Short mmCIF file of C-alpha atoms in Angstrom, two decimals:
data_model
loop_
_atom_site.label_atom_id
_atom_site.label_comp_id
_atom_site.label_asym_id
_atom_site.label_seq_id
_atom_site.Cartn_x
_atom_site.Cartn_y
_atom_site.Cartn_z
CA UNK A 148 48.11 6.93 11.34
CA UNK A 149 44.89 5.64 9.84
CA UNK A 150 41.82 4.53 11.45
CA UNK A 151 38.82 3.06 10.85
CA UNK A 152 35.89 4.19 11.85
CA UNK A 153 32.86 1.35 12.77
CA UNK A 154 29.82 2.78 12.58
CA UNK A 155 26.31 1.15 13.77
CA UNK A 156 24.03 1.10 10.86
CA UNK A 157 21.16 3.76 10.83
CA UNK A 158 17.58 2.50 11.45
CA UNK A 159 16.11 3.27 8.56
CA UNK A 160 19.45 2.52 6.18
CA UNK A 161 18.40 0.38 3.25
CA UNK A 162 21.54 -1.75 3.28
CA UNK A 163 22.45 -5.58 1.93
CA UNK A 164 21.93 -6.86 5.40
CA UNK A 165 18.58 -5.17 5.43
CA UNK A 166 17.34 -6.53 1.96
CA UNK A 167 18.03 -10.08 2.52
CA UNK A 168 16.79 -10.05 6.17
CA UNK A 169 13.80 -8.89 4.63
CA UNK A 170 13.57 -11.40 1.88
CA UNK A 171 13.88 -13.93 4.53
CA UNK A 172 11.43 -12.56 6.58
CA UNK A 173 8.80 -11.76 4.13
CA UNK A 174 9.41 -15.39 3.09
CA UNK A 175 9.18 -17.57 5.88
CA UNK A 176 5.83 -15.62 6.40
CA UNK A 177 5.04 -16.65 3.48
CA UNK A 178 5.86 -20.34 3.90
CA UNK A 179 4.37 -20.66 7.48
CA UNK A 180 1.72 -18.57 6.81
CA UNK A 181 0.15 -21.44 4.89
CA UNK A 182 -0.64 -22.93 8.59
CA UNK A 183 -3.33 -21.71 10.84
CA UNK A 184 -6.10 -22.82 13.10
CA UNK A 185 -9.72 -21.16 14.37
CA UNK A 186 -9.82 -20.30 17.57
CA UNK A 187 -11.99 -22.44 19.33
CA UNK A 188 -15.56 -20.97 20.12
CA UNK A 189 -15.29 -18.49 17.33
CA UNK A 190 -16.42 -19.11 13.54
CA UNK A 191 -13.63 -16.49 12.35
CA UNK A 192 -10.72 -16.13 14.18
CA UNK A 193 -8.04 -18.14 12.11
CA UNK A 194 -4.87 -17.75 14.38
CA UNK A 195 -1.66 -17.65 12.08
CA UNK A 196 1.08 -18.84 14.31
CA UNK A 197 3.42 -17.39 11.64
CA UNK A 198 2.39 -13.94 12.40
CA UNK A 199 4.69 -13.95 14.87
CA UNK A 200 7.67 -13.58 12.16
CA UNK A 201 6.49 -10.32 11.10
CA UNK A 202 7.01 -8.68 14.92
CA UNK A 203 10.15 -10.82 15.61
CA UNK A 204 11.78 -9.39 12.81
CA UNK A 205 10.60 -5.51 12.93
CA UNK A 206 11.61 -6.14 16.86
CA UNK A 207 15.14 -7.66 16.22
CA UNK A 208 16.62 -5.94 12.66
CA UNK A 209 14.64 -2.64 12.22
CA UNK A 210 11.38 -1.12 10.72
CA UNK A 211 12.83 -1.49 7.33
CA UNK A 212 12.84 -5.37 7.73
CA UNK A 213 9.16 -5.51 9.57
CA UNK A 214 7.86 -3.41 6.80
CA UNK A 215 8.94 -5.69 4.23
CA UNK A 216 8.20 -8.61 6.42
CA UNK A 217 4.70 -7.84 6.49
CA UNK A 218 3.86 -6.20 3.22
CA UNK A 219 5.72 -8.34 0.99
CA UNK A 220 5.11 -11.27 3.48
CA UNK A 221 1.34 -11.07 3.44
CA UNK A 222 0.92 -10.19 -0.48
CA UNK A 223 3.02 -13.46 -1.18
CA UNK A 224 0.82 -15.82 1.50
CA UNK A 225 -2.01 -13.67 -1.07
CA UNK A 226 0.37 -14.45 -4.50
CA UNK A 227 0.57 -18.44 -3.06
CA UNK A 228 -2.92 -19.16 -2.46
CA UNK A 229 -4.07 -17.61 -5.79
CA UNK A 230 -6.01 -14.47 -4.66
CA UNK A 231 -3.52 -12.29 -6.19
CA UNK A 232 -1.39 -10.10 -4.31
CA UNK A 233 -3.57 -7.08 -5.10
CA UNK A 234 -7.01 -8.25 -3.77
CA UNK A 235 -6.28 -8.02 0.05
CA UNK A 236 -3.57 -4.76 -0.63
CA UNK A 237 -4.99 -2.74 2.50
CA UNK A 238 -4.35 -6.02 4.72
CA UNK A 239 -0.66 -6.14 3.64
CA UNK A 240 0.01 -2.72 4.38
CA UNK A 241 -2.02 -3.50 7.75
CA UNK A 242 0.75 -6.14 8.04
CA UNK A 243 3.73 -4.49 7.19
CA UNK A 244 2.54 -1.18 9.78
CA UNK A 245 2.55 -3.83 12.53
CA UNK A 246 6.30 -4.78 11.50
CA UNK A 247 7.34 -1.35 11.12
CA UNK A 248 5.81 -0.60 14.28
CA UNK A 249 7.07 -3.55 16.02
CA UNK A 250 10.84 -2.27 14.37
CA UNK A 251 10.28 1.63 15.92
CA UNK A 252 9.16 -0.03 19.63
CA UNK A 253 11.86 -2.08 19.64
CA UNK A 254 14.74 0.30 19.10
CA UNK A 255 13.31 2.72 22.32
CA UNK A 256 12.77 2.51 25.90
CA UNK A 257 9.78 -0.05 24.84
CA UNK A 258 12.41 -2.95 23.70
CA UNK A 259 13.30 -3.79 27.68
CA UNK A 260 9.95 -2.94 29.26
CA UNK A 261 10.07 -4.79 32.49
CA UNK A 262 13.78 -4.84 32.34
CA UNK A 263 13.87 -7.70 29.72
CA UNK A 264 13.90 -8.09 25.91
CA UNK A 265 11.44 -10.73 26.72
CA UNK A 266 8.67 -9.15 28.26
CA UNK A 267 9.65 -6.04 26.64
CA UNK A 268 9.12 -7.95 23.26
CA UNK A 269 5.82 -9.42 24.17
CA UNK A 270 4.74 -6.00 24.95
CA UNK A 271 5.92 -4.79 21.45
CA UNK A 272 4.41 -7.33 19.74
CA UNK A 273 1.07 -6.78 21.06
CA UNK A 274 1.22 -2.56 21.19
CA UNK A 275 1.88 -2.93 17.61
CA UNK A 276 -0.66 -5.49 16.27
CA UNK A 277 -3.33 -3.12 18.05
CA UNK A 278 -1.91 -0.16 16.39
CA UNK A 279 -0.70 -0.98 13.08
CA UNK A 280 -4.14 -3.55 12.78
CA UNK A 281 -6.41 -0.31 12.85
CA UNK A 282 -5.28 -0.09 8.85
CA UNK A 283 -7.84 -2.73 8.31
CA UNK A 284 -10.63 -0.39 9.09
CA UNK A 285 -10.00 0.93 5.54
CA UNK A 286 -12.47 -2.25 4.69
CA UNK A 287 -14.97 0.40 4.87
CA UNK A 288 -13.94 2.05 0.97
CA UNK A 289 -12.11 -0.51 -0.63
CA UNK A 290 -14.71 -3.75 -0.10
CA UNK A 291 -17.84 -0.66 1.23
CA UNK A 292 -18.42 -2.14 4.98
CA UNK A 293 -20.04 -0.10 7.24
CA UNK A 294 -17.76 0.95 9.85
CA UNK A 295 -19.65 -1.59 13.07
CA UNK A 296 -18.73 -4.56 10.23
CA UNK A 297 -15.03 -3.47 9.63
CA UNK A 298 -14.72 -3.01 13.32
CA UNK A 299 -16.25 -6.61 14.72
CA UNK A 300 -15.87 -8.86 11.61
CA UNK A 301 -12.13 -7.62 10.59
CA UNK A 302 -10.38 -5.61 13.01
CA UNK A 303 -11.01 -7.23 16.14
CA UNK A 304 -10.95 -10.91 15.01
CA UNK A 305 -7.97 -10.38 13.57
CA UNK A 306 -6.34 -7.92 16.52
CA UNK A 307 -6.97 -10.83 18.61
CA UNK A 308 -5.53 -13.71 16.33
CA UNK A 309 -2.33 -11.96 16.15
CA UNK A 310 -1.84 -10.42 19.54
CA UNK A 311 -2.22 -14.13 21.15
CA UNK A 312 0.17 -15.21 18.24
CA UNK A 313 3.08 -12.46 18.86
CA UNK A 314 2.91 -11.97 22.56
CA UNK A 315 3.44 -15.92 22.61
CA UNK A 316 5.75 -16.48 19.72
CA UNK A 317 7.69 -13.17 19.63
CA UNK A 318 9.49 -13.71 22.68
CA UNK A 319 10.83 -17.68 22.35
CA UNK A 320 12.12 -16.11 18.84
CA UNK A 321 13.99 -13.36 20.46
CA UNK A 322 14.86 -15.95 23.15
CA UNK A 323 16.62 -18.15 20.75
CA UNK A 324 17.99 -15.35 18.21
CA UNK A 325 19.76 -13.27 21.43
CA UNK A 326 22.18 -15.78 22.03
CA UNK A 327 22.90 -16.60 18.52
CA UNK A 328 23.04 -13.11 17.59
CA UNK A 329 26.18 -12.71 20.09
CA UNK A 330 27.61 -15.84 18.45
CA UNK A 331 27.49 -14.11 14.85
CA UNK A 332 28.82 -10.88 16.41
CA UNK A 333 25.65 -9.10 15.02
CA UNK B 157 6.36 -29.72 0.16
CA UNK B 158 6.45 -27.46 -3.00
CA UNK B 159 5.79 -23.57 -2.38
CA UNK B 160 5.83 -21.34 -5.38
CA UNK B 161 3.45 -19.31 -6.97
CA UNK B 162 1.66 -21.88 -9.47
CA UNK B 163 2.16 -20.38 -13.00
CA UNK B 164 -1.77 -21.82 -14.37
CA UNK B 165 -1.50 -19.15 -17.11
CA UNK B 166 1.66 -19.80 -18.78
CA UNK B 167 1.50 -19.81 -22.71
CA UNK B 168 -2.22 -18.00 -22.58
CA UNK B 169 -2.68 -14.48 -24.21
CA UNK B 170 -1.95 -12.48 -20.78
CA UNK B 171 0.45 -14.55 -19.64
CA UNK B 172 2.47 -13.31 -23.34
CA UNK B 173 1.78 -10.15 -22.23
CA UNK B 174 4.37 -7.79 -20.50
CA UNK B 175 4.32 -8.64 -16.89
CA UNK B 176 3.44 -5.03 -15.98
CA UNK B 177 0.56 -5.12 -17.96
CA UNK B 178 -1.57 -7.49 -14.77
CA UNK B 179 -0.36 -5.20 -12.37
CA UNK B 180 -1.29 -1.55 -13.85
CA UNK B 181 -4.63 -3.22 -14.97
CA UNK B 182 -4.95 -5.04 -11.42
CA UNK B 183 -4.24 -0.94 -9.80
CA UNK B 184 -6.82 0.74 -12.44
CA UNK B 185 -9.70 -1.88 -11.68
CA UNK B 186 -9.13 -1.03 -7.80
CA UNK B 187 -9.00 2.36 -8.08
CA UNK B 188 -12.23 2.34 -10.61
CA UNK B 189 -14.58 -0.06 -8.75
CA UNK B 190 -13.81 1.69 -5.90
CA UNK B 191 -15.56 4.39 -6.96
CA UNK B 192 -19.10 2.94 -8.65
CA UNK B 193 -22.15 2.04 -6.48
CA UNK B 194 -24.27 1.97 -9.36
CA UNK B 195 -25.33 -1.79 -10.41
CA UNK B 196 -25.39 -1.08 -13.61
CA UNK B 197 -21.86 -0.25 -14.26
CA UNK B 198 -20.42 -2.53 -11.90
CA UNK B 199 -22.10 -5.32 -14.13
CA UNK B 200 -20.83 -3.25 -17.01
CA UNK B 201 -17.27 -3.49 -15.38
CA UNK B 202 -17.73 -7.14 -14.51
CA UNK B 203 -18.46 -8.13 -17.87
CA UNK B 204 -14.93 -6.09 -19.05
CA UNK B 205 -12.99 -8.01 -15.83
CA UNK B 206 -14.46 -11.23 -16.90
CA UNK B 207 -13.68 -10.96 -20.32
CA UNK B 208 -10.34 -9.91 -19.23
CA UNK B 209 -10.34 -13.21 -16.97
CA UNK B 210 -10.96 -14.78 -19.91
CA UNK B 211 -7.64 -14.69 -21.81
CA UNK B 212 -5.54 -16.07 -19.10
CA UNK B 213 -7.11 -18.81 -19.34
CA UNK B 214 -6.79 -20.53 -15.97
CA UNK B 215 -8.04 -23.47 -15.76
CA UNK B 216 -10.91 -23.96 -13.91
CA UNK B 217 -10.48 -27.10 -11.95
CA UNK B 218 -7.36 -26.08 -10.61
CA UNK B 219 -8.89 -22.33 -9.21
CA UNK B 220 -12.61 -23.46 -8.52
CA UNK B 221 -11.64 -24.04 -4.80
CA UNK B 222 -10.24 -20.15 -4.52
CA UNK B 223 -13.04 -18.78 -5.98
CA UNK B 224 -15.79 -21.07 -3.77
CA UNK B 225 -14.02 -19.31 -1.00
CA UNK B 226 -14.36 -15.99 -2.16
CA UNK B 227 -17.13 -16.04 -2.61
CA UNK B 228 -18.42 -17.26 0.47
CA UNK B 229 -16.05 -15.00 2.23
CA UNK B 230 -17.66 -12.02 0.41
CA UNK B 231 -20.91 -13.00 1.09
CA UNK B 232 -20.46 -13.53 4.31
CA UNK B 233 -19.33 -10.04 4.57
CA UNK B 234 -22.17 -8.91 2.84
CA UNK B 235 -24.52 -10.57 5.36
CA UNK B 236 -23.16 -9.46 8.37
CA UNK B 237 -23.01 -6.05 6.73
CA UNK B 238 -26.69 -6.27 5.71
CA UNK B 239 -28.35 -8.18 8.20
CA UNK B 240 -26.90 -7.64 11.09
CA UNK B 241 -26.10 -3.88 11.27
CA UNK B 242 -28.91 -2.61 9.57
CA UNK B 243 -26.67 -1.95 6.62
CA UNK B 244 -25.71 0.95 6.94
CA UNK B 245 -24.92 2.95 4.13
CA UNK B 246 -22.20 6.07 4.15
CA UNK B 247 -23.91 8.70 2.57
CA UNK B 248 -26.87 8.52 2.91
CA UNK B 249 -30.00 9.29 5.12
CA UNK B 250 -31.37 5.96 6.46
CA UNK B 251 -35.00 7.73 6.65
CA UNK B 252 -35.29 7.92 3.29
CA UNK B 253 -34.96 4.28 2.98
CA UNK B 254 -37.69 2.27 1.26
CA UNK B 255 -38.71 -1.21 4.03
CA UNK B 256 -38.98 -4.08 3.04
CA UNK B 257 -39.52 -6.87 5.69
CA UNK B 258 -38.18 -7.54 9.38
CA UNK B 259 -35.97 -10.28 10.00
CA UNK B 260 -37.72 -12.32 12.61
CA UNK B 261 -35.72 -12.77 15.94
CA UNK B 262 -32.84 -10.25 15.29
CA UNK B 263 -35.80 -7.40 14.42
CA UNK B 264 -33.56 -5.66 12.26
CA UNK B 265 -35.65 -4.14 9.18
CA UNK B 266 -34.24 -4.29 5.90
CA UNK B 267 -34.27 -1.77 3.07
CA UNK B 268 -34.48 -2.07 -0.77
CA UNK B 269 -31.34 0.07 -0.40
CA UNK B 270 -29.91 -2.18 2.12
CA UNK B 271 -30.15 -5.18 -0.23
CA UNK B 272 -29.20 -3.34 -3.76
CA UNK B 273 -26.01 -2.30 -1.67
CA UNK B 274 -25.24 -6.02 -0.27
CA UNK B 275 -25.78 -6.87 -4.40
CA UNK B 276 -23.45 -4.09 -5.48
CA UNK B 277 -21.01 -4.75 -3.16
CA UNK B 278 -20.85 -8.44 -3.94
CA UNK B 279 -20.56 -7.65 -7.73
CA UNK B 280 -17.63 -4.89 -7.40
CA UNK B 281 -15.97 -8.09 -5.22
CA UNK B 282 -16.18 -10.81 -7.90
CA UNK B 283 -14.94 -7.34 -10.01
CA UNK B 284 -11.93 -7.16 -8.03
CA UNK B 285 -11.20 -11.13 -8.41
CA UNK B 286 -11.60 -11.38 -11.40
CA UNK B 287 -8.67 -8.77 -12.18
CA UNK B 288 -6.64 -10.08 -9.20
CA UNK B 289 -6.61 -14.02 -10.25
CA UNK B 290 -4.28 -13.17 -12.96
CA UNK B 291 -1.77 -11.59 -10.94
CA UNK B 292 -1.37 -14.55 -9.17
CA UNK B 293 -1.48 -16.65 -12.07
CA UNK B 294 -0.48 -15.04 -15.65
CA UNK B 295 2.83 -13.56 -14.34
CA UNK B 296 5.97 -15.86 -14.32
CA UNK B 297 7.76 -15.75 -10.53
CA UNK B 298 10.59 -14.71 -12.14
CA UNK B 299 9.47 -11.42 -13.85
CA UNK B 300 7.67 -9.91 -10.50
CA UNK B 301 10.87 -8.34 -9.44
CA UNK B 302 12.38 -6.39 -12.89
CA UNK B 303 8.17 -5.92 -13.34
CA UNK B 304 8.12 -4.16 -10.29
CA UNK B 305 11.65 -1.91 -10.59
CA UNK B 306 10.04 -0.87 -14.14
CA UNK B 307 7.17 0.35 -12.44
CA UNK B 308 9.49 2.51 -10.35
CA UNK B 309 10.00 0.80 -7.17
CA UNK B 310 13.02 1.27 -5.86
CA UNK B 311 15.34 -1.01 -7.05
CA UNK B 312 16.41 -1.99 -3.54
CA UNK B 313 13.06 -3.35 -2.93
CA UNK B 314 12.73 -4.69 -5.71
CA UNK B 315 15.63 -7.42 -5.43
CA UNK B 316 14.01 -7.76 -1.76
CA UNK B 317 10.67 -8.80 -3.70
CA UNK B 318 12.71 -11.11 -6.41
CA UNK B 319 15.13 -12.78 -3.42
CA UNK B 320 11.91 -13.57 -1.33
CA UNK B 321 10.46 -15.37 -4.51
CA UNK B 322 13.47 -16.99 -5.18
CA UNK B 323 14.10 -18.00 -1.14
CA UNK B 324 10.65 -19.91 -0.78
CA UNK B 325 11.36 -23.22 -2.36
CA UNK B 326 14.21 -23.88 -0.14
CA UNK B 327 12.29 -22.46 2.99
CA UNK B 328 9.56 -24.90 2.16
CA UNK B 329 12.36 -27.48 1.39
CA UNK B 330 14.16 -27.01 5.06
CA UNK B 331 10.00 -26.73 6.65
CA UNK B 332 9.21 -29.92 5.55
CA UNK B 333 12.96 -31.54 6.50
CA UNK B 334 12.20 -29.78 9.96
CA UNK B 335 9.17 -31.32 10.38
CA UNK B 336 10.32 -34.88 9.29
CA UNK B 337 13.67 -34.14 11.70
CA UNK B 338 11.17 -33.30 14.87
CA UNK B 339 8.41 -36.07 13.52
CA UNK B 340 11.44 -38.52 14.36
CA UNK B 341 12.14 -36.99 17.77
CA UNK B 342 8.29 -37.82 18.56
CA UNK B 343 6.68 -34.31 17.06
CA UNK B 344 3.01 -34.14 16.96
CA UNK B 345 1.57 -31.18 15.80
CA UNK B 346 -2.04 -32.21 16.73
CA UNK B 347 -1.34 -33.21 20.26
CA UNK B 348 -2.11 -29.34 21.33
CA UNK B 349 -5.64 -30.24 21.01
CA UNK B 350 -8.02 -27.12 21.39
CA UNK B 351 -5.80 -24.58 23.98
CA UNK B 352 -4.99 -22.13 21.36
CA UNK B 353 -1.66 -21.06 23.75
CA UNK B 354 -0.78 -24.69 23.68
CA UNK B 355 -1.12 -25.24 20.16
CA UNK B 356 0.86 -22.11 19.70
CA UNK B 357 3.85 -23.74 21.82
CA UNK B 358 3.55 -26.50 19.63
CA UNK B 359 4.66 -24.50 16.46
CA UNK B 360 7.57 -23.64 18.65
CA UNK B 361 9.66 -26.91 17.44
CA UNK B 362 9.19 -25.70 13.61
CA UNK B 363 9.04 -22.24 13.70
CA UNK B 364 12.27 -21.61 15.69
CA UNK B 365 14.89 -23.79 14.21
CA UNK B 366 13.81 -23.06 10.67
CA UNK B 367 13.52 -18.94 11.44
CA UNK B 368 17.07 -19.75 12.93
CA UNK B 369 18.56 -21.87 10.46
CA UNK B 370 16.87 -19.02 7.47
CA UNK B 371 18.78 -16.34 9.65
CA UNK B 372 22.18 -17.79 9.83
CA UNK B 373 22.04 -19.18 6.36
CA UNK B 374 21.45 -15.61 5.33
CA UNK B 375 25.16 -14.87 5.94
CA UNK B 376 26.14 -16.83 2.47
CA UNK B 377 23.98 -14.28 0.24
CA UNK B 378 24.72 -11.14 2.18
CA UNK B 379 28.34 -12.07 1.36
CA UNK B 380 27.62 -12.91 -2.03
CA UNK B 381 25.88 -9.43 -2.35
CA UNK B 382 28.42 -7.51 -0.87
CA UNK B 383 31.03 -9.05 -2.85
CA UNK B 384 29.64 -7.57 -5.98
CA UNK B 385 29.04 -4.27 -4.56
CA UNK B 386 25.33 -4.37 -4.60
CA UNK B 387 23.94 -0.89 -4.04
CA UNK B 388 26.71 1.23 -4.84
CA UNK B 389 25.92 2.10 -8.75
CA UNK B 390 22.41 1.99 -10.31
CA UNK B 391 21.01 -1.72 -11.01
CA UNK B 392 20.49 -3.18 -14.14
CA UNK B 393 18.04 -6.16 -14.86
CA UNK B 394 18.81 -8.91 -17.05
CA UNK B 395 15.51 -9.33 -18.50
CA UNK B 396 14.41 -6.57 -20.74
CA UNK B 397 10.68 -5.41 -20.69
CA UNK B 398 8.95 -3.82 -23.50
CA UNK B 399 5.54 -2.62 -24.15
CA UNK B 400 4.40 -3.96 -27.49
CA UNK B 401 1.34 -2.02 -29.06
CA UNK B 402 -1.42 -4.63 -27.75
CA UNK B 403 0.14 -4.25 -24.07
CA UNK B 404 -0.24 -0.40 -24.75
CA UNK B 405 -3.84 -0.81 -25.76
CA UNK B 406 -4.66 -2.97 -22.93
CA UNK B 407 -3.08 -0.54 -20.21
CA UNK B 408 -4.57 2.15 -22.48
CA UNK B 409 -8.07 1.03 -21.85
CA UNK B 410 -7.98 0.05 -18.17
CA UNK B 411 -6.77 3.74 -17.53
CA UNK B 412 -9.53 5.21 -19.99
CA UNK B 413 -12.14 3.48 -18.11
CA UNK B 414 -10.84 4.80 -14.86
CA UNK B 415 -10.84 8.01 -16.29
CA UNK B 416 -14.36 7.34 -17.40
CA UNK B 417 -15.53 6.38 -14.50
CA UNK B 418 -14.04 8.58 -12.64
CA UNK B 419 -15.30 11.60 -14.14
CA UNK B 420 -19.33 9.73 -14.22
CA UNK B 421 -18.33 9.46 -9.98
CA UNK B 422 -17.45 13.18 -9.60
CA UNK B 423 -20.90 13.66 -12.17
CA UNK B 424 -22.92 11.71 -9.44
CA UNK B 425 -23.72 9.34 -11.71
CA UNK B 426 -22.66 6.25 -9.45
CA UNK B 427 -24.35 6.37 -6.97
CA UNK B 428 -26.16 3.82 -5.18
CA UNK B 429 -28.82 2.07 -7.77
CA UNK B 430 -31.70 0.88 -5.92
CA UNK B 431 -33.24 -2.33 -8.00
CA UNK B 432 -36.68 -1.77 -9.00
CA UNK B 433 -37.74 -5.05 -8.83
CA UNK B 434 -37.46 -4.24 -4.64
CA UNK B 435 -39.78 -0.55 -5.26
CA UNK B 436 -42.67 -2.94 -5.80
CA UNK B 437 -43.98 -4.00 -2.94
CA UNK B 438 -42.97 -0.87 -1.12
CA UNK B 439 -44.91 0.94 -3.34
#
């Protein structure tokens, strides 16, 4: 008799699903990225609600997909607003760490913290903004900050743009996708 | 709403250019100014980039607001660097530095090698623009993807890179018919005011239906993709890219200069150039 074997893609597998995903992620981070607003009280903390794409989609379809999301994501908001998608190349990869990241958490024990993809995803969000963000210290070769500058005028600004944006944002995404995800079968 | 890279350089002398040529040159200049702290070539390298700016031919009007802001961006930077740590410099021995004055209430001192590095570092930035501009500009949207397989990405990623290219217009076209959609339903995107948490919820009526509607609608090209096997032989590109000689000699001489360069770094020749102008009053 034959059978048919259904097997759940790998986490790293490069498939079809994976590549448009991606495209789709990278982007509507590159469309809503477009949109952001300073935090009040500070002169340089621009909060990018759209940041929240990048760890929604690392969380819910792999590190593959938050890799791209980020990168690609990031180097087209770059591409779009005429800088070049070169100039800014150690704050994509900052970017697409924090979707790969977000993509490793979310497949372990990490995913449910607190016994819910909801707070669980909140807490991935954040662990990997703080984590995947520290990339941005490279500041200090490519544009020759000290390391005090790279620390207080890049990396924590932006740590705390984007950890108020995916703890926030990340989990009414998953919120919405779960349920429409079961739908799709997926 | 219209979201696509905004081809400024189409018909100038890089845009004719192979669209791999922006992108090796945009690497080289990276990897070379990465390496000078010496004034002296960076302006040498400027004057290269600028000429290099040059034959895109961008015009002006329609960039001056990009560059305004890198530049203020960078020298911002710079400041903070400068001014407010000390400026620091890796390397090298801060009591060997020459002073110059005190700033008033902050009390930090500044150096003549403080301020040559704030200069430097400012220069190898407008360096790095320069170079980058035309990326953004002088390649067509349509030629990043093949550009990037012939550069040996993998081809994977590179239909990931063409696809997200090719999915923004209609992204920005279903953004701006969600915001109309919720604008009828009584949507204000201002009424957040100044709670940044509150403003954040306020995205929530765009960002969600259009993430889910991009998700769903995904379905159609996954199909499509599928249905002509996609991954299972090796990809082939229907544009054709060649290197003609001039794109040779261009990629030719941003490589030669990094070699240059780099072998002038590993000399010590690049090091930090103090401007002699500051010596004076130091003595």
């Amino acid at each position: 008799m034959a059978t048919m074997q259904m097997q759940r893609p790998g986490l790293w597998e490069v498939s079809s699903r994976v590549i448009v995903y991606a495209a789709i992620g990278a982007a509507l981070y590159g469309v809503l990225g477009l949109f952001s607003f300073v935090l009040p009280g500070t002169q340089n903390v621009s909060v990018r609600p759209a940041f929240a794409i990048v760890t929604f989609f690392g969380y819910s379809f792999g590190p593959v997909v938050g890799l791209f999301t980020g990168l690609v994501g990031n180097a087209v908001i770059d591409q779009l607003t005429g800088y070049g998608l070169l100039t800014a190349w150690n704050w994509s990869i900052a970017n697409g760490l924090a979707g790969l990241i977000a993509g490793v958490l979310g497949a372990g024990a990490l995913a449910t913290a607190g016994g819910s993809k909801i707070v669980g995803s909140a807490v991935v969000a954040a662990v990997a903004v703080v984590v995947g963000f520290l990339f941005v210290i490279t500041d200090i070769w490519v544009f020759g900050n000290s390391l005090e500058t790279a620390v207080t005028a890049s990396y924590v600004p932006v740590v705390i743009a984007d950890v108020i944006a995916g703890v926030i944002l990340t989990p009414i995404l998953v919120a919405a996708w779960e349920p429409l995800r079961e739908s799709l079968g997926r | 709403m219209i979201v696509t890279p905004r081809y400024l350089a189409r018909g100038s002398w890089l845009a004719r250019r192979d669209p791999r040529v922006p992108l090796i040159v945009g690497v080289c200049a990276a990897a070379t100014v990465i390496q000078v702290w010496d004034a002296r070539i960076v302006l040498g390298l400027l004057a290269v980039a600028l000429l290099y700016y040059r034959t895109a031919a961008i015009p002006w009007r329609a960039v001056r607001r990009q560059w305004f802001f890198a530049l203020a961006f960078v020298s911002l930077l710079v400041l903070i660097n400068t001014f407010l740590t000390g400026g620091e410099i890796g390397g090298l021995d801060p009591r060997t530095f020459r002073p110059l004055f005190r700033i008033p209430i902050l009390g930090t001192m500044i150096y003549a090698e403080t301020v040559s590095y704030g200069a430097t570092q400012l220069l190898r930035f407008v360096t790095f623009v320069a170079v980058g501009f035309p990326i953004a500009y002088a390649i067509a949207p349509a030629d990043l993807g093949v550009a990037l397989a012939r550069l040996g990405l993998p081809d994977r990623f590179a239909v990931g890179i063409d696809l997200t290219f090719r999915f923004l217009p209609s992204l920005a076209a279903d953004f701006q018919e969600t915001i109309d959609a919720q604008r009828i339903r009584g949507y204000e995107w201002e009424r957040g005011g100044r709670n940044p948490v509150a403003r954040l919820r306020q995205a929530t009526p765009l960002i969600v239906p259009l993430t889910m509607r991009a998700i769903v609608g995904a379905e159609d090209t996954i199909d499509a993709m599928d249905l002509r096997a996609f991954g299972t032989g090796r990809r082939t590109w229907l544009r054709e890219l060649r290197f003609d000689p001039i794109d040779r000699l261009v990629v030719g001489l941003a490589v030669g200069i990094l070699v240059v360069v780099t072998v002038v770094g590993f000399a010590g020749y690049a090091r930090l150039w103090v401007f002699p102008f500051l010596l004076g009053p130091t003595g």
